[in-house]
Coordinates of N, CA and C in Angstrom, one line a residue:
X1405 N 45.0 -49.9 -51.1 CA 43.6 -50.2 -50.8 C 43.3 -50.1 -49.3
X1406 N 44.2 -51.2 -48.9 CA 43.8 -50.9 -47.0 C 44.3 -49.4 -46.2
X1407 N 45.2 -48.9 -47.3 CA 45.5 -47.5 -46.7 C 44.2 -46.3 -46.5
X1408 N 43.4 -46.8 -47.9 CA 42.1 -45.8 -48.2 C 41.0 -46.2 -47.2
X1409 N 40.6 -47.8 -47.2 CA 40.1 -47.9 -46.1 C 40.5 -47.4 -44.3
X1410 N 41.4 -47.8 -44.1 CA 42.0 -46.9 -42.8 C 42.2 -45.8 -42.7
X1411 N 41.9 -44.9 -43.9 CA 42.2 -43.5 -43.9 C 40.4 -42.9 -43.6
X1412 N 39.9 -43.5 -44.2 CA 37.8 -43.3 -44.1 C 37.7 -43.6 -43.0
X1413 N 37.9 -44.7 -42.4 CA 37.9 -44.9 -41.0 C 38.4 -43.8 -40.1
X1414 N 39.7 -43.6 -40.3 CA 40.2 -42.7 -39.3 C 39.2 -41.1 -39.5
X1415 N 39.3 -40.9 -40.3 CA 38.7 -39.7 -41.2 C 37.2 -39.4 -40.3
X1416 N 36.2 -41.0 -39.8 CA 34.8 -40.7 -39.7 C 35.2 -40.6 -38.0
X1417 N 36.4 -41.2 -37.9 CA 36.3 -41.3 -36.2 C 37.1 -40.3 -35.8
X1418 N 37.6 -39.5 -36.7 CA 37.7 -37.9 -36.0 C 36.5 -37.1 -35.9
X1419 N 35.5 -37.6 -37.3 CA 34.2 -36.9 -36.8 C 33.5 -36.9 -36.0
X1420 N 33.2 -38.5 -35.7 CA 32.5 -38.7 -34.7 C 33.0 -38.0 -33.1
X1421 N 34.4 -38.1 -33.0 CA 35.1 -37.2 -31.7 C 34.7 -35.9 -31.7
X1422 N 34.3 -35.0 -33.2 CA 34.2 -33.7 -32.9 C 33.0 -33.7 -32.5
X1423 N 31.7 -34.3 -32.8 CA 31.0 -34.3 -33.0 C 30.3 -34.6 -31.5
X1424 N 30.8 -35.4 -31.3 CA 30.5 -35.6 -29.0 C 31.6 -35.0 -28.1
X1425 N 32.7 -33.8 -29.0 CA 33.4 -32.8 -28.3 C 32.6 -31.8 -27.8
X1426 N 31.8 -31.6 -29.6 CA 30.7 -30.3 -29.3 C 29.7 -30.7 -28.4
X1427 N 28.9 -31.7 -28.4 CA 28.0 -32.0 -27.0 C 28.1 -31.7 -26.2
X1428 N 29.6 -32.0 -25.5 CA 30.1 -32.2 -24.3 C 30.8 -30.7 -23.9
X1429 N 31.1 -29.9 -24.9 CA 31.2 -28.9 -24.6 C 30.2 -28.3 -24.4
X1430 N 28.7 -28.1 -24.9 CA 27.4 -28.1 -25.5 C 27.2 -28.2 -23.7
X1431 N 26.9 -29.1 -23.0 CA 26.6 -29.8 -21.9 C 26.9 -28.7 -20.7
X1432 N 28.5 -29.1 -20.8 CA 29.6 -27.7 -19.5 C 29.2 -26.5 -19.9
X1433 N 29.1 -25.7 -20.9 CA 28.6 -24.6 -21.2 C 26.7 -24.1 -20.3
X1434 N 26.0 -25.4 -20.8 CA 24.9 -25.3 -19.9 C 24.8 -25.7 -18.1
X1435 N 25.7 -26.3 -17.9 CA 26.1 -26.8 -16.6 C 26.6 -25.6 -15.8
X1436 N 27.9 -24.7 -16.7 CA 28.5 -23.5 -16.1 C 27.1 -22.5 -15.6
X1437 N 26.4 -22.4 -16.7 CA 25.3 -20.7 -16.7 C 24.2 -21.7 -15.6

């Protein structure tokens, strides 16, 4: 049970990292041009 919970957790907070990777790459991409 606490494994499934810690696993959704982990699971949304890799999302959330890709998710303000893309930004931030998003960002330098407009910063470079």
């Amino acid at each position: 049970m606490f494994d499934n919970v810690d696993g959704i957790g982990f699971y949304k907070a890799i999302r959330e990292f890709r998710r303000m990777a893309k930004e931030l790459s998003l960002l330098l991409f407009i910063f470079i041009l």
